[in-house]
Amino acid sequence: MSARVDPMGSSDHLESGAALVRSSLDACIKCTICESACPFAVATPLFPGPKTVGPQAERFRSGLSSADWSVDYCSGCGICSRVCPQGVRIAEINAQARARLKERTGIPLRDQLLARPDVMGRLGQPVAPLFNRAVETPAVRTIMERTLGIHRSAAIPRVSPRTFQSWSRRHPPAPGPDRVVYFHGCSVNHFEPRLGRMVVAVLEHQGLRVDVPEQGCCGLPLQSNGNFPAARRYLTRLAHRLAAAADVSVIASSTSCGLMLKREGREILGVDDPALADVSRRTWDIFEFLRDLHERGLLRTDLQPVDLCVAYHAPCQQQNHLMGKPAIDILSLVPGLRIIELERDCCGVAGTYGLKREKHDISMSVGEDLFHDIRGLEPDAVLCDSETCRWQIAKATGYPVVHPVEILHRAYSGGGRPPRARG
Amino acid sequence: MPDALDCELLVIGGGSTGAGVAWDAALRGLQVILVDRSDLATGTTGRFHGLLHSGARYVVRDPAGARDCARENAVLRRVAAPALEDTGGLFVTTPLDDVEYSNHFLAACPAAEVPVEEIPPAEALRREPRLNPAIRRAFSVRDASVDSWKLVWACAGGARELGARILPYHPVLALLRDGSRVTGARLRDLRGDRELEVRAECVVNAGGAWGGRIAGLAGLHVGVRPGKGVMVAVNHRLAGAVVNRCHLTGDGDIVVPSHSVSIIGTTDTAVEDPDDVEPTAAEVAAMLDAGDALLPGLSRARALRVWGGARPLLPRAEGPGIDHRAISRSHSVIRHSQVDGMAGLVTIVGGKLTTFRLMAEDTVDAVCQELGTDRRCATAETPIPVDGPHGHHRLSHRAEAFEHRLERSDGTDPLVCECEMVPRSELLAAARTHPGSDLDDLRRLLRIGMGPCQGGFCTFRTAAILHEAGLLDATRAVSVLLSFVEERWKGQRSVLWGQQLRQSHLDEWIFQGSLDLEHLPETSAPQSTRAQEPLPNGRDPLGRPLGTATAQDDRIASPPGPEPEP
Ligand SMILES: Cc1cc2nc3c(=O)[nH]c(=O)nc-3n(C[C@H](O)[C@H](O)[C@H](O)COP(=O)(O)OP(=O)(O)OC[C@H]3O[C@@H](n4cnc5c(N)ncnc54)[C@H](O)[C@@H]3O)c2cc1C
Ligand code: SF4
Ligand code: SF4
């Protein structure tokens, strides 16, 4: 082709971020590989599949004129985007389409609630024992299902009476000359502060000083519930806080929230903020970071035997980092540990998807293969990097499900008893 | 002795002009026969850019033409709503355009009655994020996108309901004369493979770019100068509104959203033969380049199809050195009884699709004078019976219909054409209500095969479904597929790079690898039911030089190639 005139200097704004996502639909050749890989399309006739609601339907959408509600049955698991041989950003197209749908139809109260785990945590915290007892009471759950539309069997985490932030404020920082910033996310702060303490311990064990700035929600649940304006506000605030903390690596222990910082915020939400661009470049998933240390010979290997047989499930969002499975790479260093890799794509929960009354059954049927495999293996524990997936798998199988950091933490602190099943 | 038909008015040419004339005349109570050498709207009308002009394009150069467009735009929004999509339009001053022109432009709009509103460039960019961020001025106008197929079928259908006869695939071979009076025409019935005569009190030559040839059949000279224009459709809409460069005129300076694609156009070069409009690679490249000034990155978008059309231009003055672009687009009605003493013949040439109703009104007024009757035109108030949901067409209609089917889903009505979201039920319904339709007719009716895969997936499905339903026998089904594969290369040749090239590889594997098409049980070669009868002038019955017929004209099948896209 002849050389192109470039009357306006550049079209870079189309080659990046949210615009790139939409134009990627041009690459679709209809091969249907994504449709065969999508675990949700087979689970419900209400969802016609990634190609159909993605590159295909997108051609019929403009502005707010589209009314295709079926895209709301896409879980956002991202498997389609990963398998597409042509590089179509299907899941991202779907997320943007859902947001436009919600802009038109409005977002139900339930989704507004589910999309704000930080608010739920803050509300529940002062009355944590009461709150936790209530959400385990069948009568309460029945009422919640009827009034709010949160499925009565869906896994709901317990609120911790003390936040991770309140612990870390009183935790004296390690002296190490090298620093990292820990991005703990809502879940560690309100529901699993113990995991956060283990992350800090593991990092400090490497001689690192761990900064825990005040943070807040990354906006992921808002994004997946179609509330882009609020998600953008949350993410931008978070990015500024993290950027201001220190110009060092940012470590995330929630794979899904880490991905928001790395990529989704720019590509799906279209947040074009220098602070986010800066933080994106230096965000690491915890095991990605540890593996890098190890590759550079800097990871401490004073690991005690852990005599367990664990089954590892790499959740969708972990796989969407496109970084392999660093948790397995690192845990393989732990003497005595037997790791079985579960080869299923998705547990079905997809963040808040499986909590919704109309979607819970779909979610459970998506996860059934995984649950079946776990039951067959009878492991001592299941490992999984994403919190909502851990809660879903634990609820569905009754097995203890923990973040892989717990095992590493145990190995560094002298082995010990297997983790206990949660409630 | 050939069969004969009688009528008051014979209209030659089933483009927007001829169909409009038939509709207008039928409404005035005339008995009409409308004929075309091919299917309706397969001439320039089926190969145009798809824009219902606001008039703004012509305010500086041709204020009278602009006023016609503005008025007709308003009329058609009332009487032909479902054939239009109310996209709105923008005129933008890019860094390549002279700001001085935009001053003239804005000043000229009121006199031409063209509604216009200047908006800040930032607002234009908010509405159309892909616009060139360096634009200096932006004007909002009432451009719209128009589906010419729907419009023409509606006019013809409406006329038929009023008693008119519509005869597609009936090329005019000769005009019948009685001294200095035209009394009808001799036609060939391509599907019935016979000849027939139509006797009429008056004949309208609405042959568009072919109008000169048709007048020539009566020994008359009409100096129609076909002006070739090239367009490229890209895979998805890059802008929801029509976007125009705010300058006097140039190639590739308008991008029109049409159904699920954006169409960039166009060019203007004089050609001898209106059938000689195949785009060249250089034209395509130049146009895509030009498009980058409006929508940066357009040249890298996935190009789906390329096609050309021939403008029916009637030069005011002929001679060397005329700037072809300066020729007025306004139409001319020629009463040959007044001009060259040949009674019973009225020729209409020039104009635009946007003004087709006005052209028809002027033409039928002239016809009434020829016939010595006085009948009032009613087309400005009478809705044209356009198929489709109430109100203007919207891009999301098909997606919405798909969702409705999904809600009631029992899995029995899958999509046949995924790209254009056409379900099996619609295909079967169309095939049954249009018996004898080939795949190309179905393509225009339903848009089957017009999307990104360009028929790679839907063609074999369509053939199989029609066969299963007893609408296509096995031999024909195979030849449909064969001629599709043979022809599809022609259709895509000029856009075979990048993503479309990958697509055609996959399509090729499907046809050759999975279906092993070339080794299907031997069938007779694709047959044309149309006899190739040479005319004295060395042309086939369609008026084209012999040996240039394409499968597009075959009754068996033709691929979605570089073809009409209203
Ligand atoms: C590239 C291009 C882009 C354009 N874009 C626009 C636009 O965006 N908006 C707009 O308003 N206008 C546009 N126009 C102009 C518009 O398309 C034409 O003015 C209009 O479609 C002409 O319609 P018509 O009926 O006069 O001619 P046609 O549609 O060409 O109809 C003539 C018919 O006569 C038939 N015919 C020929 N010979 C015979 C015969 N021997 N016997 C029987 N029938 C015969 C042909 O098959 C044909 O169907 C465009 C034109 C071109 C070329
Ligand atoms: S993101 Fe997951 S659920 Fe959605 S279409 Fe892709 S694979 Fe299916
Ligand atoms: S996998 Fe990619 S190329 Fe294939 S159908 Fe899906 S989106 Fe299109």
PDB file of N, CA and C and ligand atoms in Angstrom, chain A residues 38-40 47 50 74-80 91 94, ligand 2:
ATOM      1  N   CYS A  38     -16.114 -21.024  25.795  1.00  0.00           N
ATOM      2  CA  CYS A  38     -16.838 -20.268  26.830  1.00  0.00           C
ATOM      3  C   CYS A  38     -17.612 -21.221  27.734  1.00  0.00           C
ATOM      4  N   PRO A  39     -17.283 -21.247  29.034  1.00  0.00           N
ATOM      5  CA  PRO A  39     -17.981 -22.189  29.919  1.00  0.00           C
ATOM      6  C   PRO A  39     -19.423 -21.769  30.204  1.00  0.00           C
ATOM      7  N   PHE A  40     -19.755 -20.515  29.970  1.00  0.00           N
ATOM      8  CA  PHE A  40     -21.092 -20.036  30.320  1.00  0.00           C
ATOM      9  C   PHE A  40     -22.105 -20.248  29.196  1.00  0.00           C
ATOM     10  N   PHE A  47     -27.491 -17.320  27.177  1.00  0.00           N
ATOM     11  CA  PHE A  47     -26.263 -16.673  26.732  1.00  0.00           C
ATOM     12  C   PHE A  47     -25.794 -17.280  25.420  1.00  0.00           C
ATOM     13  N   PRO A  50     -19.666 -15.964  23.188  1.00  0.00           N
ATOM     14  CA  PRO A  50     -18.771 -14.818  23.017  1.00  0.00           C
ATOM     15  C   PRO A  50     -18.777 -14.202  21.615  1.00  0.00           C
ATOM     16  N   CYS A  74     -22.773 -12.749  30.192  1.00  0.00           N
ATOM     17  CA  CYS A  74     -21.322 -12.987  30.108  1.00  0.00           C
ATOM     18  C   CYS A  74     -20.754 -12.725  31.484  1.00  0.00           C
ATOM     19  N   SER A  75     -19.932 -13.638  31.981  1.00  0.00           N
ATOM     20  CA  SER A  75     -19.419 -13.500  33.341  1.00  0.00           C
ATOM     21  C   SER A  75     -18.182 -12.626  33.400  1.00  0.00           C
ATOM     22  N   GLY A  76     -17.601 -12.361  32.243  1.00  0.00           N
ATOM     23  CA  GLY A  76     -16.356 -11.587  32.248  1.00  0.00           C
ATOM     24  C   GLY A  76     -15.144 -12.421  32.598  1.00  0.00           C
ATOM     25  N   CYS A  77     -15.259 -13.748  32.521  1.00  0.00           N
ATOM     26  CA  CYS A  77     -14.144 -14.604  32.929  1.00  0.00           C
ATOM     27  C   CYS A  77     -12.927 -14.427  32.022  1.00  0.00           C
ATOM     28  N   GLY A  78     -13.140 -13.969  30.810  1.00  0.00           N
ATOM     29  CA  GLY A  78     -12.009 -13.640  29.948  1.00  0.00           C
ATOM     30  C   GLY A  78     -11.405 -14.809  29.180  1.00  0.00           C
ATOM     31  N   ILE A  79     -11.991 -15.991  29.325  1.00  0.00           N
ATOM     32  CA  ILE A  79     -11.437 -17.164  28.640  1.00  0.00           C
ATOM     33  C   ILE A  79     -11.460 -16.952  27.125  1.00  0.00           C
ATOM     34  N   CYS A  80     -12.551 -16.375  26.644  1.00  0.00           N
ATOM     35  CA  CYS A  80     -12.697 -16.165  25.206  1.00  0.00           C
ATOM     36  C   CYS A  80     -11.562 -15.316  24.644  1.00  0.00           C
ATOM     37  N   ALA A  91     -14.045 -10.452  25.710  1.00  0.00           N
ATOM     38  CA  ALA A  91     -14.572 -10.195  27.055  1.00  0.00           C
ATOM     39  C   ALA A  91     -14.590  -8.703  27.342  1.00  0.00           C
ATOM     40  N   ASN A  94     -17.462  -7.144  25.616  1.00  0.00           N
ATOM     41  CA  ASN A  94     -18.684  -7.449  26.364  1.00  0.00           C
ATOM     42  C   ASN A  94     -18.838  -6.556  27.590  1.00  0.00           C
TER      43      ASN A  94
HETATM   44  S1  SF4 C   2     -15.799 -13.621  29.286  1.00  0.00           S
HETATM   45 FE1  SF4 C   2     -16.183 -15.742  29.849  1.00  0.00          FE
HETATM   46  S2  SF4 C   2     -18.414 -15.867  30.031  1.00  0.00           S
HETATM   47 FE2  SF4 C   2     -17.960 -13.993  28.883  1.00  0.00          FE
HETATM   48  S3  SF4 C   2     -18.053 -14.645  26.766  1.00  0.00           S
HETATM   49 FE3  SF4 C   2     -15.912 -14.773  27.386  1.00  0.00          FE
HETATM   50  S4  SF4 C   2     -15.665 -16.908  28.013  1.00  0.00           S
HETATM   51 FE4  SF4 C   2     -17.868 -16.514  27.953  1.00  0.00          FE
END
